[in-house]
Tab-separated table of C-alpha atoms and ligand atoms in Angstrom:
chain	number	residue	atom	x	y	z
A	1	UNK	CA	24.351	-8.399	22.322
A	2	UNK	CA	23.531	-12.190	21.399
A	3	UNK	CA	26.971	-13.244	20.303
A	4	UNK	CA	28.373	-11.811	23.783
A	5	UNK	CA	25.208	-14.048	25.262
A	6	UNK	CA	26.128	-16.952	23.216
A	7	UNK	CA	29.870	-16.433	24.563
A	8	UNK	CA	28.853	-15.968	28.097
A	9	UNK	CA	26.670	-18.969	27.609
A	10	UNK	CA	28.727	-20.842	26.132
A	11	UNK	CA	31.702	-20.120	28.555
A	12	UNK	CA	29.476	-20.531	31.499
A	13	UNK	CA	27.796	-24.121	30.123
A	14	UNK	CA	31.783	-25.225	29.636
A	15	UNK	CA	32.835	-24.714	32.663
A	16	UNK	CA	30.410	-26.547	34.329
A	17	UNK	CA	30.796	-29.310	32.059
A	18	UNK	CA	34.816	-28.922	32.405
A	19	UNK	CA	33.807	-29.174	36.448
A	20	UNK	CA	31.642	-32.189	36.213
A	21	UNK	CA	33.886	-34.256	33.771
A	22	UNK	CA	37.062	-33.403	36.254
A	23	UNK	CA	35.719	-34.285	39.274
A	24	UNK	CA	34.013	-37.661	37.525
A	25	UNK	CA	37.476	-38.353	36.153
A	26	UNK	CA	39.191	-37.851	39.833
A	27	UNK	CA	36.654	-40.170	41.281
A	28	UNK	CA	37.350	-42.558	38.676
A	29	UNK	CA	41.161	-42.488	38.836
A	30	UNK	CA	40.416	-42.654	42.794
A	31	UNK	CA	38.246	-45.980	42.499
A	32	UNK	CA	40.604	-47.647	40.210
A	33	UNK	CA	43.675	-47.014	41.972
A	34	UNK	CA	41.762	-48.065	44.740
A	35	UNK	CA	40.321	-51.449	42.931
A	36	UNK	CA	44.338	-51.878	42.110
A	37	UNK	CA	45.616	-51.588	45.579
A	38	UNK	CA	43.153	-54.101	46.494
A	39	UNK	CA	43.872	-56.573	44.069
A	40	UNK	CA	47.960	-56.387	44.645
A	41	UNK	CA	47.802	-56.335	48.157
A	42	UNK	CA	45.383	-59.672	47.786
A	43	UNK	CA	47.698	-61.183	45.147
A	44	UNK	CA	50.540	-60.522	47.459
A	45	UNK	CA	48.603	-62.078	50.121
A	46	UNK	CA	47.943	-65.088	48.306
A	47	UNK	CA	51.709	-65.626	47.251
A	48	UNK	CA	52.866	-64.573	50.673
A	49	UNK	CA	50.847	-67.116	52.568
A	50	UNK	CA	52.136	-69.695	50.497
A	51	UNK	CA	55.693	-69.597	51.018
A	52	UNK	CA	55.205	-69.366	54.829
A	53	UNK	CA	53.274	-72.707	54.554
A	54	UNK	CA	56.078	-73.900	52.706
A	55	UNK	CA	58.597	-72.687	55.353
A	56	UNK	CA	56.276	-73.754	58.234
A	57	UNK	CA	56.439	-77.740	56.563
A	58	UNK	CA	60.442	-77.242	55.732
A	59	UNK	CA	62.910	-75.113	56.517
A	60	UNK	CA	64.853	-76.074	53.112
A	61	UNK	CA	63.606	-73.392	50.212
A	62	UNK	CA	63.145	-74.352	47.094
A	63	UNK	CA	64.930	-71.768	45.290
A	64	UNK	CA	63.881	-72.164	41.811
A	65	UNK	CA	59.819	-71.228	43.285
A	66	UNK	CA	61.701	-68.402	45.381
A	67	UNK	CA	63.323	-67.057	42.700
A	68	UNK	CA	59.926	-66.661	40.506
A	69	UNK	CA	58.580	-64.269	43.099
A	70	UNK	CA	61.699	-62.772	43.111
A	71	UNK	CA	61.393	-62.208	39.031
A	72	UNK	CA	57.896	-60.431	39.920
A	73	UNK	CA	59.323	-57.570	41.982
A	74	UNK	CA	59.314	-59.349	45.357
A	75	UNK	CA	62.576	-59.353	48.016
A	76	UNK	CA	62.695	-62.078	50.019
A	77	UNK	CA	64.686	-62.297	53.564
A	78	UNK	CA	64.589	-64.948	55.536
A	79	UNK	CA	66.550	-65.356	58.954
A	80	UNK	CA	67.027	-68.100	61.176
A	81	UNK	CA	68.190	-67.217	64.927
A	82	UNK	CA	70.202	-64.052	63.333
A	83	UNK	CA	71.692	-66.379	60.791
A	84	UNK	CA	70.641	-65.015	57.055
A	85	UNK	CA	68.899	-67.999	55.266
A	86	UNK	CA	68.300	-66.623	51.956
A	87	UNK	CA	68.259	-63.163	50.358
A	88	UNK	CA	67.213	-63.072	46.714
A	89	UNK	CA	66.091	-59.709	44.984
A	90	UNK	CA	66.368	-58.738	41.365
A	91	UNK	CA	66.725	-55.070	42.220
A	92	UNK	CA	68.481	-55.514	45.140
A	93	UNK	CA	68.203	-52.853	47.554
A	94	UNK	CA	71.324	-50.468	48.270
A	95	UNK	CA	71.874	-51.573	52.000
A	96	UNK	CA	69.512	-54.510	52.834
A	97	UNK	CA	70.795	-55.385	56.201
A	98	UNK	CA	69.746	-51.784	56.879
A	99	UNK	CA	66.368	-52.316	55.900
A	100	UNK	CA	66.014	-55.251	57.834
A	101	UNK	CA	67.235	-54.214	60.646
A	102	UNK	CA	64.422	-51.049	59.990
A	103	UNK	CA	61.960	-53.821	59.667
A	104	UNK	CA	62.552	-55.673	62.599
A	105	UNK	CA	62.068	-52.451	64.640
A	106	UNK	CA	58.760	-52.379	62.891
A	107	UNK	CA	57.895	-56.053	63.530
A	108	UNK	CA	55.209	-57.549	65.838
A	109	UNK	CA	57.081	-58.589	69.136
A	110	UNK	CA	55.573	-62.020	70.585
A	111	UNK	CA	54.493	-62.496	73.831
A	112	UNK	CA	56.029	-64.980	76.524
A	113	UNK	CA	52.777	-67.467	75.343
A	114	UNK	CA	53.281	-67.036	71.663
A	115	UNK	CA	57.279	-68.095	72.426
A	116	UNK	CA	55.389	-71.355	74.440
A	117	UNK	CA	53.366	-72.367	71.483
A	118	UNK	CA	55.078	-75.133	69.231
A	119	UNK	CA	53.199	-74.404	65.975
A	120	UNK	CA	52.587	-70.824	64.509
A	121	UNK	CA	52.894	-68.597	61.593
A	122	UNK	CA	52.635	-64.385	63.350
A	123	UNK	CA	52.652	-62.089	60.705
A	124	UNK	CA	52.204	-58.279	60.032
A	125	UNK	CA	52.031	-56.462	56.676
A	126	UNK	CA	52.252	-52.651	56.394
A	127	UNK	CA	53.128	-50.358	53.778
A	128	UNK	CA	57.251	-49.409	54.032
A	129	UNK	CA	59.205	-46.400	52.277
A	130	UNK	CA	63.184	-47.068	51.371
A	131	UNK	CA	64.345	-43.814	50.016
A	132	UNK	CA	62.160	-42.806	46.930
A	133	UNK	CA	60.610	-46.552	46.547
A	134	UNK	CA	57.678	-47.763	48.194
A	135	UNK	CA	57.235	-51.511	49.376
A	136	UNK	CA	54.063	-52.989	50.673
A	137	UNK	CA	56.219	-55.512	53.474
A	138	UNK	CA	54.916	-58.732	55.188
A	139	UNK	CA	57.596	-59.613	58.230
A	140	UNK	CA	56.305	-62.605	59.636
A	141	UNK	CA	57.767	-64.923	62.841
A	142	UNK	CA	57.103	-68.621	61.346
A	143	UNK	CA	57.631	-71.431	64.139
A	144	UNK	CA	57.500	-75.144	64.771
A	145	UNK	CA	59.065	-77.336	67.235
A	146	UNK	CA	62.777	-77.709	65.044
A	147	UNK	CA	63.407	-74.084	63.998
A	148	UNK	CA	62.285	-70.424	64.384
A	149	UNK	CA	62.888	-68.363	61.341
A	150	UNK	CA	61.810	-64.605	60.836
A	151	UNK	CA	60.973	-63.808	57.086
A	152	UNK	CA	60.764	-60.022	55.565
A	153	UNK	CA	58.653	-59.774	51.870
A	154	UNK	CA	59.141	-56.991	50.360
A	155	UNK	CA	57.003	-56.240	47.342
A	156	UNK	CA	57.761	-53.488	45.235
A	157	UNK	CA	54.636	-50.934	44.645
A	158	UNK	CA	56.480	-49.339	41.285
A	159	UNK	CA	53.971	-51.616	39.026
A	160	UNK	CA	51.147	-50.522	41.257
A	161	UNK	CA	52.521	-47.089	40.006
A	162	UNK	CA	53.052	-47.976	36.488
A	163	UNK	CA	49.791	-49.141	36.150
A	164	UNK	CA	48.196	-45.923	38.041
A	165	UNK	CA	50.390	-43.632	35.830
A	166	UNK	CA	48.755	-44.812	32.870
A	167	UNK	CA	44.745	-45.139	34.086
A	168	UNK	CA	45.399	-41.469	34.731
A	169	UNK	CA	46.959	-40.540	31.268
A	170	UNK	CA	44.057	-42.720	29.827
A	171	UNK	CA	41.461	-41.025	31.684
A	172	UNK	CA	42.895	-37.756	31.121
A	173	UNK	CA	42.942	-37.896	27.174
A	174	UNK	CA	39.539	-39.476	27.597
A	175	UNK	CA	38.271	-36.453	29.724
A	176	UNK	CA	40.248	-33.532	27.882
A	177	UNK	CA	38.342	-35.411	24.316
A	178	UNK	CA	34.384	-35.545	25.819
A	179	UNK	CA	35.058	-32.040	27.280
A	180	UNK	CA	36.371	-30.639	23.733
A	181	UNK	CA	33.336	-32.269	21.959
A	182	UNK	CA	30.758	-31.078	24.801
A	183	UNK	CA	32.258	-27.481	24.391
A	184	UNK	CA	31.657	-27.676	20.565
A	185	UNK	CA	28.511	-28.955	21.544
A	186	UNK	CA	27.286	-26.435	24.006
A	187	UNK	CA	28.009	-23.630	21.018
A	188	UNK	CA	26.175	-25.249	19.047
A	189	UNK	CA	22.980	-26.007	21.488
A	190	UNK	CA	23.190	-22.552	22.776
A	191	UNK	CA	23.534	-21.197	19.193
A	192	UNK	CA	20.316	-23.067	18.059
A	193	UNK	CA	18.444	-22.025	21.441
A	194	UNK	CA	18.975	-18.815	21.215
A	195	UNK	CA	18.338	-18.355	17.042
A	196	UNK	CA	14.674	-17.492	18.047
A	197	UNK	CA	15.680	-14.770	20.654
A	198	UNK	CA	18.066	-13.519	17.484
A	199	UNK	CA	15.274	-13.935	14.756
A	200	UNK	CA	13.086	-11.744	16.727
A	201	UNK	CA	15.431	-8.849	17.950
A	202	UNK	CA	16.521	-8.793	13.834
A	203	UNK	CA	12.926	-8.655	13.804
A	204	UNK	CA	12.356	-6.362	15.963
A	205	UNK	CA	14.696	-3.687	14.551
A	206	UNK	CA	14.014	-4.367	11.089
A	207	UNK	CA	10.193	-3.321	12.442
A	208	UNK	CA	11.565	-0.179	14.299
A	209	UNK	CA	13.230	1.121	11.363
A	210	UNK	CA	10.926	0.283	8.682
A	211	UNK	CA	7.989	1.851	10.922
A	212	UNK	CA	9.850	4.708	11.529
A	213	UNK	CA	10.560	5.348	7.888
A	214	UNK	CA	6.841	4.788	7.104
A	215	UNK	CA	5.744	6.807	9.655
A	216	UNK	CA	7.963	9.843	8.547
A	217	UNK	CA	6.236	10.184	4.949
A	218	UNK	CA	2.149	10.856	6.468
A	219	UNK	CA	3.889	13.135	9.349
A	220	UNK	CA	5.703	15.065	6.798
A	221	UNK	CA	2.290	15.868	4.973
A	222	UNK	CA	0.343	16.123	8.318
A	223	UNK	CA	2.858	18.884	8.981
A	224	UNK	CA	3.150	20.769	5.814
A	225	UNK	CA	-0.342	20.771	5.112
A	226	UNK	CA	-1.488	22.026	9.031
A	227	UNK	CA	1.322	24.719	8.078
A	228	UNK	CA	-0.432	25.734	4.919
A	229	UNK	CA	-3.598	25.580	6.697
A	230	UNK	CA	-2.670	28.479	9.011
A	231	UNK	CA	-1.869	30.541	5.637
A	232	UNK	CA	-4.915	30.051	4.047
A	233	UNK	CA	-8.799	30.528	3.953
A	234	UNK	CA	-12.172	29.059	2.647
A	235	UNK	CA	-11.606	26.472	0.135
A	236	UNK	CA	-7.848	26.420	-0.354
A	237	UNK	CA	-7.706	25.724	3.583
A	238	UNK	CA	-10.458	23.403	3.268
A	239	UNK	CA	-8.596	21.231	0.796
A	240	UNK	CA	-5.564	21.255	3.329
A	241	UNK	CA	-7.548	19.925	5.651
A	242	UNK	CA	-8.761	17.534	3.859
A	243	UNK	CA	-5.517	15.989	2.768
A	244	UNK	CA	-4.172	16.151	6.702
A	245	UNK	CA	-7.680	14.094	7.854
A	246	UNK	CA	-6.615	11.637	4.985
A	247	UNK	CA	-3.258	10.980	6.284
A	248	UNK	CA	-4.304	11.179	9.928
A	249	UNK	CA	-6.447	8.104	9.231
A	250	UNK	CA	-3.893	6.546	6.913
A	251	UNK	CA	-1.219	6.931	10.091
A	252	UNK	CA	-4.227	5.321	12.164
A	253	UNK	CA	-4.748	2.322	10.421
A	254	UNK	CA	-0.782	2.134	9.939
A	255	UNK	CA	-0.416	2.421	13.699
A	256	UNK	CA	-3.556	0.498	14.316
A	257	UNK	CA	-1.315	-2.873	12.641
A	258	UNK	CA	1.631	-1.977	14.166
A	259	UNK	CA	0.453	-2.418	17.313
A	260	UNK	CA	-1.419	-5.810	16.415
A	261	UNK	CA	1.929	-7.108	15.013
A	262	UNK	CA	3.729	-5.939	18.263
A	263	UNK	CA	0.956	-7.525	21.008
A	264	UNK	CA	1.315	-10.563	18.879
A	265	UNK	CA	5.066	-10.113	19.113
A	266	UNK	CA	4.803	-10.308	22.909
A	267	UNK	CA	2.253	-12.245	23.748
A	268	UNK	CA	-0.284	-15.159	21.419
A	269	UNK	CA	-2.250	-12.871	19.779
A	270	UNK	CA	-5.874	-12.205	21.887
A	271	UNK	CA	-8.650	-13.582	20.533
A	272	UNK	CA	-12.327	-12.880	21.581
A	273	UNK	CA	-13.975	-16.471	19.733
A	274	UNK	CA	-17.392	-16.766	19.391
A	275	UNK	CA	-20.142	-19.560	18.303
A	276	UNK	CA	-20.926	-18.066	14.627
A	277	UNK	CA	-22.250	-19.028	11.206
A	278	UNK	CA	-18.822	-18.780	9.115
A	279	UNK	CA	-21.191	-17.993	6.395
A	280	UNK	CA	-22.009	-14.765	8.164
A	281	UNK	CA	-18.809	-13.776	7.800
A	282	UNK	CA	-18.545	-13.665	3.889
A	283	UNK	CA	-21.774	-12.130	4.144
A	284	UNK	CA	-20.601	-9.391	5.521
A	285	UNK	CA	-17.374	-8.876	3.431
A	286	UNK	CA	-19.850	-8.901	-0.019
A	287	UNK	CA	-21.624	-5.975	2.078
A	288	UNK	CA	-18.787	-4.162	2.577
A	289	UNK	CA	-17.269	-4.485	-0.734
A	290	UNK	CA	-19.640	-4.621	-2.935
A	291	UNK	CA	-20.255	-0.803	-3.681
A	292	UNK	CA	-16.392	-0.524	-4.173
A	293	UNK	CA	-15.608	-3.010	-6.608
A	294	UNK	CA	-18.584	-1.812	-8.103
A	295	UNK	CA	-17.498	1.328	-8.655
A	296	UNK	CA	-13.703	0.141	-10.134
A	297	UNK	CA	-16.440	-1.735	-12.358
A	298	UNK	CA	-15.085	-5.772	-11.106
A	299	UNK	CA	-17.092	-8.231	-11.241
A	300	UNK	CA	-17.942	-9.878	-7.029
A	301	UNK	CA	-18.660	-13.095	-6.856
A	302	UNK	CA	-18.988	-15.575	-4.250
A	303	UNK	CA	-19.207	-19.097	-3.449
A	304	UNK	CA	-21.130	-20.476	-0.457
A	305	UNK	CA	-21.408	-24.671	-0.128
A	306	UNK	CA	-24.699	-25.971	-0.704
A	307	UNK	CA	-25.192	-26.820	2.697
A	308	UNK	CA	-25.061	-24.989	5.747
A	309	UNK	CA	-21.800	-25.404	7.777
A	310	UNK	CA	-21.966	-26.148	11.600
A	311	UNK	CA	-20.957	-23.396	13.705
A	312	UNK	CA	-17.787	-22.663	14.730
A	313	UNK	CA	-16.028	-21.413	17.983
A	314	UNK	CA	-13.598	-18.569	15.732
A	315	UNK	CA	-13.140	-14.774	16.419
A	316	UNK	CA	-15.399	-13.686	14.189
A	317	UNK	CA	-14.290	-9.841	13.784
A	318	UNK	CA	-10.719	-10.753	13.293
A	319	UNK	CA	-11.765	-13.474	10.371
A	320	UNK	CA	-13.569	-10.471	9.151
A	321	UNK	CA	-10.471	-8.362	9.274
A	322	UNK	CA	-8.132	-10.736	7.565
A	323	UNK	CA	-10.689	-11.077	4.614
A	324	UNK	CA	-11.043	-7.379	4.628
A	325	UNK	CA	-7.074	-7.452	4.318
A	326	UNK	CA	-6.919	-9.992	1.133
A	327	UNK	CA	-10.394	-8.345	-0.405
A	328	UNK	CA	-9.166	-4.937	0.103
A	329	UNK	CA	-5.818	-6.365	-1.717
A	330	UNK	CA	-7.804	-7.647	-3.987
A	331	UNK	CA	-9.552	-5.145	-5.548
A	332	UNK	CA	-6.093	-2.610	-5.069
A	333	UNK	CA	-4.245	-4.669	-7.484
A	334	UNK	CA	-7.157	-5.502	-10.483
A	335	UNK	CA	-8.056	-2.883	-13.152
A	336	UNK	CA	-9.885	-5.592	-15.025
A	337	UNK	CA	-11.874	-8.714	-14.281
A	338	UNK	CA	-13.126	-10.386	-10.903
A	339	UNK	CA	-12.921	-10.845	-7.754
A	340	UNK	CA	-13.961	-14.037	-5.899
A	341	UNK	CA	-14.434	-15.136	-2.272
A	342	UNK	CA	-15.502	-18.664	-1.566
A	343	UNK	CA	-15.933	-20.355	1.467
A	344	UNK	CA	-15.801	-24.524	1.976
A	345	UNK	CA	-15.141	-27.023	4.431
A	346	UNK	CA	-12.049	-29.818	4.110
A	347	UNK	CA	-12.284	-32.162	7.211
A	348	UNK	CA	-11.492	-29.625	10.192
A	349	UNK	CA	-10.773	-26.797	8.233
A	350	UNK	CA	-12.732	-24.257	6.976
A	351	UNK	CA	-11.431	-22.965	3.681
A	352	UNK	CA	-11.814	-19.155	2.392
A	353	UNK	CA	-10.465	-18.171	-0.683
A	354	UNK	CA	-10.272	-14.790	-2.556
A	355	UNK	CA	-9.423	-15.292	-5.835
A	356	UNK	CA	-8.286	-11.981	-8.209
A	357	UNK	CA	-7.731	-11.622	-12.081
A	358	UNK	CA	-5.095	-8.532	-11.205
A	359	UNK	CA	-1.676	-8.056	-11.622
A	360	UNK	CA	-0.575	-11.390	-9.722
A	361	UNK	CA	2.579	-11.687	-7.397
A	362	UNK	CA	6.047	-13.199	-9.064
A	363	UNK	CA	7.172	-15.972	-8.252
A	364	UNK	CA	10.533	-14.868	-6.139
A	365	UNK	CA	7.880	-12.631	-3.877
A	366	UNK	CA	5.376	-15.440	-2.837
A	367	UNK	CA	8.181	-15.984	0.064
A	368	UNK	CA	8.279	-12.770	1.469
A	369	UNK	CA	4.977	-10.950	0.900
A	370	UNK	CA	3.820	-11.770	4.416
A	371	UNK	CA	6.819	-10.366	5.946
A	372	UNK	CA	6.388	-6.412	7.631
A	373	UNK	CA	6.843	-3.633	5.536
A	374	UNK	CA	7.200	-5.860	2.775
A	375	UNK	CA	6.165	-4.556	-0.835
A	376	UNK	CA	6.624	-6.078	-4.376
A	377	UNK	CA	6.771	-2.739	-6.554
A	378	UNK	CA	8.335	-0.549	-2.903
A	379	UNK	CA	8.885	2.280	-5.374
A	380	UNK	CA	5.393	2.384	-6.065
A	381	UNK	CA	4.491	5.794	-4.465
A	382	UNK	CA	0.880	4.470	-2.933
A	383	UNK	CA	0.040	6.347	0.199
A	384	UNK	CA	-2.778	3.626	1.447
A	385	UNK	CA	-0.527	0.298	1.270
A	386	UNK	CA	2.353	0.287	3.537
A	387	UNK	CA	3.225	-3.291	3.612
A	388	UNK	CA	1.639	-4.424	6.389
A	389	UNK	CA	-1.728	-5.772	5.638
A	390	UNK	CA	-0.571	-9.470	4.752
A	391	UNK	CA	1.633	-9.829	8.064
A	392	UNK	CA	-1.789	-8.838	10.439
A	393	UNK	CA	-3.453	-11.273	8.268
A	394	UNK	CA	-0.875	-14.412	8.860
A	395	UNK	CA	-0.567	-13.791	12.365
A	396	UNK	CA	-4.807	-14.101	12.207
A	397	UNK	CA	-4.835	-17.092	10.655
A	398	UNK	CA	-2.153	-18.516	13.082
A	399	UNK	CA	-3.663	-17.503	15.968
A	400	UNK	CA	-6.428	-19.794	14.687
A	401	UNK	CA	-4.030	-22.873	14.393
A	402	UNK	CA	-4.436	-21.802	10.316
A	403	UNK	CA	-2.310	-20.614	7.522
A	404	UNK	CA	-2.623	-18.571	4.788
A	405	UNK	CA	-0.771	-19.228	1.036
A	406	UNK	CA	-0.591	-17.851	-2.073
A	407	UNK	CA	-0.606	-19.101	-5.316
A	408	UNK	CA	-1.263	-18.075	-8.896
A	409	UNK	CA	-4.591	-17.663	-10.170
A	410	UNK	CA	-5.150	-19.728	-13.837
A	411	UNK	CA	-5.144	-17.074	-16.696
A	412	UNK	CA	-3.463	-14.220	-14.601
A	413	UNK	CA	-4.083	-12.933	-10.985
A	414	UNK	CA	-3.393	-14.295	-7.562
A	415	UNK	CA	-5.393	-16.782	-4.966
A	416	UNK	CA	-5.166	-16.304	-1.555
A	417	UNK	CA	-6.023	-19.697	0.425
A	418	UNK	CA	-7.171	-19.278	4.217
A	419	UNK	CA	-7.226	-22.551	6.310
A	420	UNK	CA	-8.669	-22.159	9.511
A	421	UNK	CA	-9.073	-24.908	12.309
A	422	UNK	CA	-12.230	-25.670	13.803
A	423	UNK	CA	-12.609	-25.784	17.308
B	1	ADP	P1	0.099	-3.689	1.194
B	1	ADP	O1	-0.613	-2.943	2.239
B	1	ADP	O2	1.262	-2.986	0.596
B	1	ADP	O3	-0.811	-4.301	0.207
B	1	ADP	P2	0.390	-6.310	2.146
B	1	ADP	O4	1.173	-6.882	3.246
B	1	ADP	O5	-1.077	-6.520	2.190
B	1	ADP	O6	0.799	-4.838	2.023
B	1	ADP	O7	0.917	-6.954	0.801
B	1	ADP	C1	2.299	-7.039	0.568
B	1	ADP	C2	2.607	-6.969	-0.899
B	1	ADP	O8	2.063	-8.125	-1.547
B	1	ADP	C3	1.912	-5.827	-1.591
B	1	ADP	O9	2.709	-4.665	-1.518
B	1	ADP	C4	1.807	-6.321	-3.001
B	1	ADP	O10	3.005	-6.075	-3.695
B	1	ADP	C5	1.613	-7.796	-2.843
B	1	ADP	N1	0.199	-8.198	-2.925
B	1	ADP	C6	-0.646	-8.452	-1.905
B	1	ADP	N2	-1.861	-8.835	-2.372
B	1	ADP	C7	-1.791	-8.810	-3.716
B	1	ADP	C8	-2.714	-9.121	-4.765
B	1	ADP	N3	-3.963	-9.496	-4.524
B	1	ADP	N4	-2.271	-8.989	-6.023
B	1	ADP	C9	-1.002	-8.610	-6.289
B	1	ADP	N5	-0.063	-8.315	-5.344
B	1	ADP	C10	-0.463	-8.429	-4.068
């Protein structure tokens, strides 16, 4: 489902981009050709205006200066009183006197005053078609008080074309190249976006089937021993009953961290914080333990600073559960030795620690023990761990802007380090 959403993504972000860069690169081939037209028609201009001066002051050509425009793609007629002048082209067109004639038709026509007036240049430019070539044309009427001579420039617009051609090609490469990288590069954003989304619906499966499996083994026994309860009487069915209760509340606390892991899944995970005495707290978990570790005959110690911390805004049931977690660890996997919880303060951290002299974690499972379901020895057929206990913890001490590590214990045994934020 996400590699079809990358695709889609992906697809969709492409075209968009393909859209953008296409209609930039039209606009640009638009403005230059534009900026082009501008500057030939001006050049032409220029040149233009110049050898009607020269005409106006003498009717005599020089043809050497006529011919260099002629070199540069321009077609020069010039007529006096019907009489041809001068014709000079270097692609000469098929049927000039055709043309002109064409031209003339398209030629200002002067007034009865204009014809009075001694002096005057009357010109006219247009754009002109001859077959497949296009011409931008200046016909002009140039007058003094000797001679009257009618001139037709014709300048070729196949450069203007040329150069056109190639700001498209240019463009073109330019546009197919960005929109080639972009595409690579939407992938790749969209990729890297959506890893998260990925992470967490691997996540989420790998949950689903790992709960399910758990969940099958204390069902199982619920269901054989409720069975065997119906079959039997007085003590045998009492013993039944006994191991059903047992797994009932194993399933509970299973379910019970399941559903922690999942709200925190969803949503930050809810905290209820609370002005307390983080001494309180270890308090507590030496109440709680101490009669058990007792009894598996492990030495409890703990380690309070000297003196008193300031309170602190933290959810103080929740602190309590995660130490419950690494005690309850703790004293699961030592046969011999201590257990120790301390509590100190580093800057804005508070700093519990519950330190064992068990069987210690290898090195290639420090990385994964706080992932779900997650068990060093998983063959090891113990119906009260299920893998879950170090996960619930993490996403406690996250919720607190903390962390929680892991690291050897010297002489054997494993240290648990909590670092918790203070408000
Ligand atoms: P479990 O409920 O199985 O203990 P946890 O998530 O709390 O699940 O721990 C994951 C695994 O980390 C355990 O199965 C165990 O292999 C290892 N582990 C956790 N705490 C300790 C410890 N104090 N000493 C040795 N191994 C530990």
């Amino acid at each position: 489902m996400i590699h079809t959403l990358i695709k889609k993504l992906t697809l969709g972000s492409s075209v968009f981009i393909c859209a953008i860069l296409l209609l930039a690169n039209i606009l640009y081939i638009r403005i230059a050709y534009k900026n082009l037209e501008q500057q030939t028609i001006s050049n032409f201009q220029t040149n233009i205006f110049q050898i009607y001066q020269d005409i106006e002051k003498s009717p005599i050509l020089n043809a050497s200066v006529l011919k260099q425009y002629t070199q540069n793609h321009y077609e020069i007629y010039l007529e006096d009183y019907e009489t041809t002048l001068y014709y000079e082209s270097d692609a000469p067109l098929p049927d000039p006197q055709a043309v002109i004639a064409e031209l003339k038709k398209l030629s200002p026509s002067l007034s009865p005053e204009d014809r009075k007036r001694t002096s005057y240049i009357e010109h006219q430019e247009f754009f002109y078609q001859n077959g497949k070539k296009d011409y931008y044309v200046s016909t002009a009427l140039i007058k003094n008080s000797d001679y009257e001579i009618n001139a037709y420039i014709l300048y070729s617009l196949a450069d203007l074309y040329r150069h056109t051609r190639y700001i498209i090609l240019q463009s073109c490469i330019i546009c197919v190249s960005a929109s080639l990288i972009l595409c690579v590069f939407a992938y790749f954003l969209v990729r890297q976006s959506l890893k998260p989304v990925a992470d967490s619906q691997r996540r989420q499966t790998e949950f689903i089937a790992a709960a399910s499996h758990e969940l099958r083994a204390p069902l199982t026994v619920i269901m054989s021993n409720t069975f065997a309860m119906t079959k039997t009487t007085g003590d045998e069915q009492q013993h039944y009953y006994e191991i059903t209760a047992k797994e009932c509340k194993r399933m509970s606390s299973m379910i019970e961290n399941m559903l922690t892991l999942a709200h925190s899944d969803r949503f930050a995970l809810q905290l209820d914080k609370s002005c307390c005495q983080p001494e309180d707290i270890v308090i507590d978990c030496y109440n709680y333990f101490e009669q058990i570790i007792l009894a598996k005959h492990l030495k409890f110690h703990v380690s309070l600073p000297e003196n008193a911390l300031p309170p602190c805004l933290v959810d103080r049931n929740k602190i309590l559960q995660l130490l419950i977690i690494l005690i309850d660890n703790a004293v699961h996997y030592t046969e011999n030795g201590s257990i120790t919880l301390s509590l100190s303060r580093k800057n804005q951290h508070l700093i519990f620690c519950v330190i064992d002299t068990g069987i210690g974690i290898p090195d290639y499972a420090k990385g994964k023990i706080f992932d779900r379901f997650y068990r060093v020895d998983a063959s090891h057929s113990d119906r009260t761990h299920h893998g879950l206990g170090l996960s619930v913890a993490k996403e406690i001490a996250q919720a607190h802007n903390g962390k929680i590590k892991v690291k050897d214990t010297p002489g054997g045994g494993s240290t648990f380090i909590v670092e918790l934020k203070i408000m």
